[in-house]
Tab-separated table of C-alpha atoms in Angstrom:
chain	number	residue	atom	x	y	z
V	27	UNK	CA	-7.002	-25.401	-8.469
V	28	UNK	CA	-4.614	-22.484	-9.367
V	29	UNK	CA	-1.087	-23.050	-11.083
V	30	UNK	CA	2.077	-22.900	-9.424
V	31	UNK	CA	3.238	-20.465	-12.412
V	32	UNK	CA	0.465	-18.374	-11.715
V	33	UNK	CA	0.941	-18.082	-8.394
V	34	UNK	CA	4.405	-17.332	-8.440
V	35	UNK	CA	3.768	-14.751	-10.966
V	36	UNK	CA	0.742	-13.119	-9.023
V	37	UNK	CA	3.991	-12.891	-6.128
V	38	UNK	CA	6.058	-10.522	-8.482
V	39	UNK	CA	3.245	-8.275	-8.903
V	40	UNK	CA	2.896	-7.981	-5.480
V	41	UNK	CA	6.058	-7.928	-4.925
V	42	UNK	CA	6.621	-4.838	-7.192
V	43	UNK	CA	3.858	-2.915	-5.788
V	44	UNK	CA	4.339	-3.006	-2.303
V	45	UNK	CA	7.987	-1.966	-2.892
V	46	UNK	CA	6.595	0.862	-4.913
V	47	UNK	CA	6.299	3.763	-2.284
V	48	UNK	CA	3.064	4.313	-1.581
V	49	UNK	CA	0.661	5.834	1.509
V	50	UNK	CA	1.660	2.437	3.606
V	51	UNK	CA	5.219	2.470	3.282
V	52	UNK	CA	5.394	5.995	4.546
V	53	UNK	CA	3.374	5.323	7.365
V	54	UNK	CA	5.151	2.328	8.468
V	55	UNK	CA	8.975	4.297	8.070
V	56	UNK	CA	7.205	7.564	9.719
V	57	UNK	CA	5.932	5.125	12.348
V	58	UNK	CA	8.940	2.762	13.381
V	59	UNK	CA	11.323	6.447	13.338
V	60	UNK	CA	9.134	8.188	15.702
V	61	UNK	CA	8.144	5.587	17.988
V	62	UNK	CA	10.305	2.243	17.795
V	63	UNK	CA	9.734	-1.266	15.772
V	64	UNK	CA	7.248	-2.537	18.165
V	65	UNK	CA	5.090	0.750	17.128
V	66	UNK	CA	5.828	-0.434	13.637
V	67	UNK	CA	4.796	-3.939	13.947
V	68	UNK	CA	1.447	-3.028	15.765
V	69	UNK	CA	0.817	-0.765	12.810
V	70	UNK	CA	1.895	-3.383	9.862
V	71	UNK	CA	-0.604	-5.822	11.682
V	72	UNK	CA	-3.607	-3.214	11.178
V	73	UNK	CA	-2.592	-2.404	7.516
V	74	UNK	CA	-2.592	-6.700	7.081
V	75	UNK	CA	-6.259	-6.271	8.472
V	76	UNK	CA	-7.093	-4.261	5.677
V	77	UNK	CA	-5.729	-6.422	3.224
V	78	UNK	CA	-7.869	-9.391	4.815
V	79	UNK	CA	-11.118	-6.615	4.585
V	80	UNK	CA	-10.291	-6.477	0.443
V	81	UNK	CA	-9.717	-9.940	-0.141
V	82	UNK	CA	-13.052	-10.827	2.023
V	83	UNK	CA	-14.729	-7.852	-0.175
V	84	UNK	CA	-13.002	-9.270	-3.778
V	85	UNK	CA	-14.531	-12.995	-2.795
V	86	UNK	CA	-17.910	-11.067	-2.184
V	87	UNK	CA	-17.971	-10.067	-5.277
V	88	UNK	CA	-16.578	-6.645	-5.193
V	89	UNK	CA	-14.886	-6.413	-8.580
V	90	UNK	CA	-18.955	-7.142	-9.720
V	91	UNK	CA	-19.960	-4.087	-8.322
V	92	UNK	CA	-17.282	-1.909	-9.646
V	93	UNK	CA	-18.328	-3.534	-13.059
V	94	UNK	CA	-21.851	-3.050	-12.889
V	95	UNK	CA	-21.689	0.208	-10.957
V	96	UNK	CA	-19.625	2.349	-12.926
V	97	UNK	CA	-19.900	5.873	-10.677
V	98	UNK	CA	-18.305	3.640	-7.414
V	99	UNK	CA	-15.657	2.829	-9.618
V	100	UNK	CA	-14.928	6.722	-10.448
V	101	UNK	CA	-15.464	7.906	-7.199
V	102	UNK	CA	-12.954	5.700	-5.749
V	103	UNK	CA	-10.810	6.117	-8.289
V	104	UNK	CA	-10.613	10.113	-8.176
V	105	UNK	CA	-10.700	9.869	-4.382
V	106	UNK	CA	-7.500	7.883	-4.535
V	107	UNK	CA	-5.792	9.847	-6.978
V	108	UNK	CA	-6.430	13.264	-4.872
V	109	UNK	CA	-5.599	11.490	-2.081
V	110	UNK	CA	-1.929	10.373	-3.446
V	111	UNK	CA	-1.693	13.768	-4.602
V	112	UNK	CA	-2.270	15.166	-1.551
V	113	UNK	CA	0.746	13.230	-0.155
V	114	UNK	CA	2.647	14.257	-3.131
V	115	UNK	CA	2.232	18.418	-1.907
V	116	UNK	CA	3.051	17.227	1.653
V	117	UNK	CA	6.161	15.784	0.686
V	118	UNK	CA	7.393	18.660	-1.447
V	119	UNK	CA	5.824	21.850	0.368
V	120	UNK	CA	8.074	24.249	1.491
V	121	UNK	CA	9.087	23.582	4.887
V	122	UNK	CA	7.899	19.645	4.631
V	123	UNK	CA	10.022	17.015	6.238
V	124	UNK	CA	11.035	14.127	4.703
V	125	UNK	CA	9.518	10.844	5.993
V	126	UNK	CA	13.547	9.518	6.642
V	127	UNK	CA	13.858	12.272	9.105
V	128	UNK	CA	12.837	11.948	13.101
V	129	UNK	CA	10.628	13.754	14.493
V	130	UNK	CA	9.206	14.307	17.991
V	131	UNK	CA	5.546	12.938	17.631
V	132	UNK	CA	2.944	11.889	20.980
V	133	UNK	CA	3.496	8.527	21.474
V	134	UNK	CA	0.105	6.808	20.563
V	135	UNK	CA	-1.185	3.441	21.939
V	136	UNK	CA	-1.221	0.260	20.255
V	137	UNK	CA	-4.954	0.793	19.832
V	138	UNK	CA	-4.521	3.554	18.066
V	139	UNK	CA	-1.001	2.398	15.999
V	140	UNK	CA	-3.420	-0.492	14.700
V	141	UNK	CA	-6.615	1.796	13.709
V	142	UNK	CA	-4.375	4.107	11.776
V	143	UNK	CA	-2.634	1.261	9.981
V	144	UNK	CA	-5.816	-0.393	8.892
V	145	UNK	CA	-7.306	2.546	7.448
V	146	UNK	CA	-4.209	3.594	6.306
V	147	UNK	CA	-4.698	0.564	3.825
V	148	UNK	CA	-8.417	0.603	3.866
V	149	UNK	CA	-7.988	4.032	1.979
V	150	UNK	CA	-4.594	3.018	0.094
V	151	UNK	CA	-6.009	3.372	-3.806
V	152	UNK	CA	-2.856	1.138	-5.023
V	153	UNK	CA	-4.396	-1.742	-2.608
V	154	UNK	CA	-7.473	-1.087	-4.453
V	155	UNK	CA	-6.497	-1.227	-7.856
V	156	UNK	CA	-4.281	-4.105	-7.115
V	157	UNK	CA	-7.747	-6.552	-5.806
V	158	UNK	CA	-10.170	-4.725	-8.109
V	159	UNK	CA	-8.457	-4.492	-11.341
V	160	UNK	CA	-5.114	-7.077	-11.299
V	161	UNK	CA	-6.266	-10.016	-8.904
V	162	UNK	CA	-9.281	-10.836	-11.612
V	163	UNK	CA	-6.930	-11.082	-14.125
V	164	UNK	CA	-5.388	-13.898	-12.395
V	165	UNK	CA	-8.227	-16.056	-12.167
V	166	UNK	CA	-9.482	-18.483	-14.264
V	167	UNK	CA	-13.028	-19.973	-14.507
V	168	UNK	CA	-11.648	-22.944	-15.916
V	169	UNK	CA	-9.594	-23.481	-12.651
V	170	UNK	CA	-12.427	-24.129	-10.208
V	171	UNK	CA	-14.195	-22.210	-7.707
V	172	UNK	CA	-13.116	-18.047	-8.243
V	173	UNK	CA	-14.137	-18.289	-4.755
V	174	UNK	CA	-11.041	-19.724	-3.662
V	175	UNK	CA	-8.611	-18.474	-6.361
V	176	UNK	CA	-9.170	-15.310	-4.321
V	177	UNK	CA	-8.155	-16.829	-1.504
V	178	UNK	CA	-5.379	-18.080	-2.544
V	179	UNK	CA	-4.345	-15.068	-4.545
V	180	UNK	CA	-5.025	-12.796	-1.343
V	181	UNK	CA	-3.241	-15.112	0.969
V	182	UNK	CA	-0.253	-14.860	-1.540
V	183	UNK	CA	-0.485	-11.123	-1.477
V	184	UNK	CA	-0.461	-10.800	2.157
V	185	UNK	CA	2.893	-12.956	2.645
V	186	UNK	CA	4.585	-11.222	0.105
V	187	UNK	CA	3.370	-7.448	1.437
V	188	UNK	CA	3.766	-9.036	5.339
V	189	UNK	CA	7.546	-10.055	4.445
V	190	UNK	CA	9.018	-6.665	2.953
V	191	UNK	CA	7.479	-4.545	4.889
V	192	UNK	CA	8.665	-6.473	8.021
V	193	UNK	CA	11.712	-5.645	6.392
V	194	UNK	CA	11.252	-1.896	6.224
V	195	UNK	CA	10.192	-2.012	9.932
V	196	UNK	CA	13.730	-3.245	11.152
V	197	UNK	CA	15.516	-1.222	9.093
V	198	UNK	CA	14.149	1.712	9.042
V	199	UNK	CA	16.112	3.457	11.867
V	200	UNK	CA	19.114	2.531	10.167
V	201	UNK	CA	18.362	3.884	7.115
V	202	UNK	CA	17.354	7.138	8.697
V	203	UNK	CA	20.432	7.428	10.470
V	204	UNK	CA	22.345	7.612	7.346
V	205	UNK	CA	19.905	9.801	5.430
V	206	UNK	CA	20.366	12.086	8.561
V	207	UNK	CA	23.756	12.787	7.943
V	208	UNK	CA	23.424	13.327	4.292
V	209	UNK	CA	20.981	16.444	4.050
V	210	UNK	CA	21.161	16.403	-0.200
V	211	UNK	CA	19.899	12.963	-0.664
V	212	UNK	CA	17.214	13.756	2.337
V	213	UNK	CA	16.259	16.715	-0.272
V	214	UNK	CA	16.353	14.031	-3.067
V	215	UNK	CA	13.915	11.911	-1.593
V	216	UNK	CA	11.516	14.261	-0.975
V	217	UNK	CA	11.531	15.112	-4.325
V	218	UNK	CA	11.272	11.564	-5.507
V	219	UNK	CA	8.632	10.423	-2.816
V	220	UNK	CA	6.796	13.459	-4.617
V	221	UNK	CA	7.473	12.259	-8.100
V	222	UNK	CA	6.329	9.082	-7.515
V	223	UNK	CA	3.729	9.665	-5.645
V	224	UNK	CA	2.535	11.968	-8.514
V	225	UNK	CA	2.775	9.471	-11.071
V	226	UNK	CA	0.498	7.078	-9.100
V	227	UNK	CA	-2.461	9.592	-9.168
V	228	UNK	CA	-1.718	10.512	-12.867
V	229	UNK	CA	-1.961	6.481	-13.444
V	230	UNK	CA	-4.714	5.670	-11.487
V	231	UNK	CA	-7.000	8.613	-13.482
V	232	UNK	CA	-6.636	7.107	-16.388
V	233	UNK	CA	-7.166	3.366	-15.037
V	234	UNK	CA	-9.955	1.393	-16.906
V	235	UNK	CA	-12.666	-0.624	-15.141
V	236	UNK	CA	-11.511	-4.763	-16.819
């Protein structure tokens, strides 16, 4: 059975990279802007799906295959980094909007709110790295079953990722009201959603198979 210490600890690194902007964040702001919280919610529900589909995949054995398969590793790994650069250029293009401002978008069904947020995360590389490369380094043969410490691990994850970016959902509109008044710091956060975005890719090329 896992530690209490290493549980809690396994929370902070959650907790630090969901707060860490990333391709699900600015869905779920773009998302609860255009079309309301409820939009929002129905989206953060698919995007926990895909969190259940990597801890399900991790207690399969998917950090084996990355291991023994070195080219899957790459591939996803270069995938995700063009991918986060991609968002980078569409944050920072001339003439892109920032993902604090409204916009008039077709309102889409909750069908289609949950497909987009599970493969949304399905295709997040941070989620990714996070259950391929950091959850294993949290479990401990000597512990019991690796079997469960996923689990348990995963189940941690999802609360922690759940709870913030419940938080995000509800106050979202707020915080794009007073972005909206302030065009400089909407400018600003372009730039930094760019930055950042940016330094993820960068990272994640030079991440190591453990």
């Amino acid at each position: 059975m896992m530690s209490f210490g290493t549980l809690i600890a396994f929370a902070f690194v959650s907790l630090g990279m969901v707060c860490s902007p990333g391709p699900n964040m600015i869905y779920l702001i773009s998302r609860s802007i255009t079309q309301g919280r409820m939009a929002g919610l129905i989206s953060l529900l698919g995007v926990m799906l895909g969190f259940l589909v990597y801890i399900i995949a991790t207690m399969l054995g998917l950090t084996i295959l990355f291991t023994a398969v070195p080219f899957v590793f790459e591939t996803v790994k270069i995938a995700g980094a063009a991918y986060l650069l991609w968002l980078a250029w569409n944050a920072v293009k001339p003439g892109a909007t920032t993902i604090l401002s409204t916009r008039n978008l077709p309102i889409d069904p909750p069908k289609k709110l949950f497909l987009m947020g599970f493969m949304t995360n399905l295709l997040n590389p941070k989620i990714a790295i996070l259950y391929v490369s950091l959850l294993p380094q949290f479990e401990n043969p000597e512990r019991g079953s690796l079997f469960f410490q996923s689990a348990s691990l995963g189940l941690v994850q999802i609360t922690v990722s759940f709870t913030v970016n419940l938080l995000i959902i509800l106050t979202a509109s707020r915080v794009a009201t007073w972005f909206g008044t302030r065009p400089t710091w909407l400018s600003v956060q372009r730039w930094f959603m760019g930055s950042v975005l940016t330094g993820l890719a960068v990272r994640l090329v030079f991440e190591r198979r453990q």
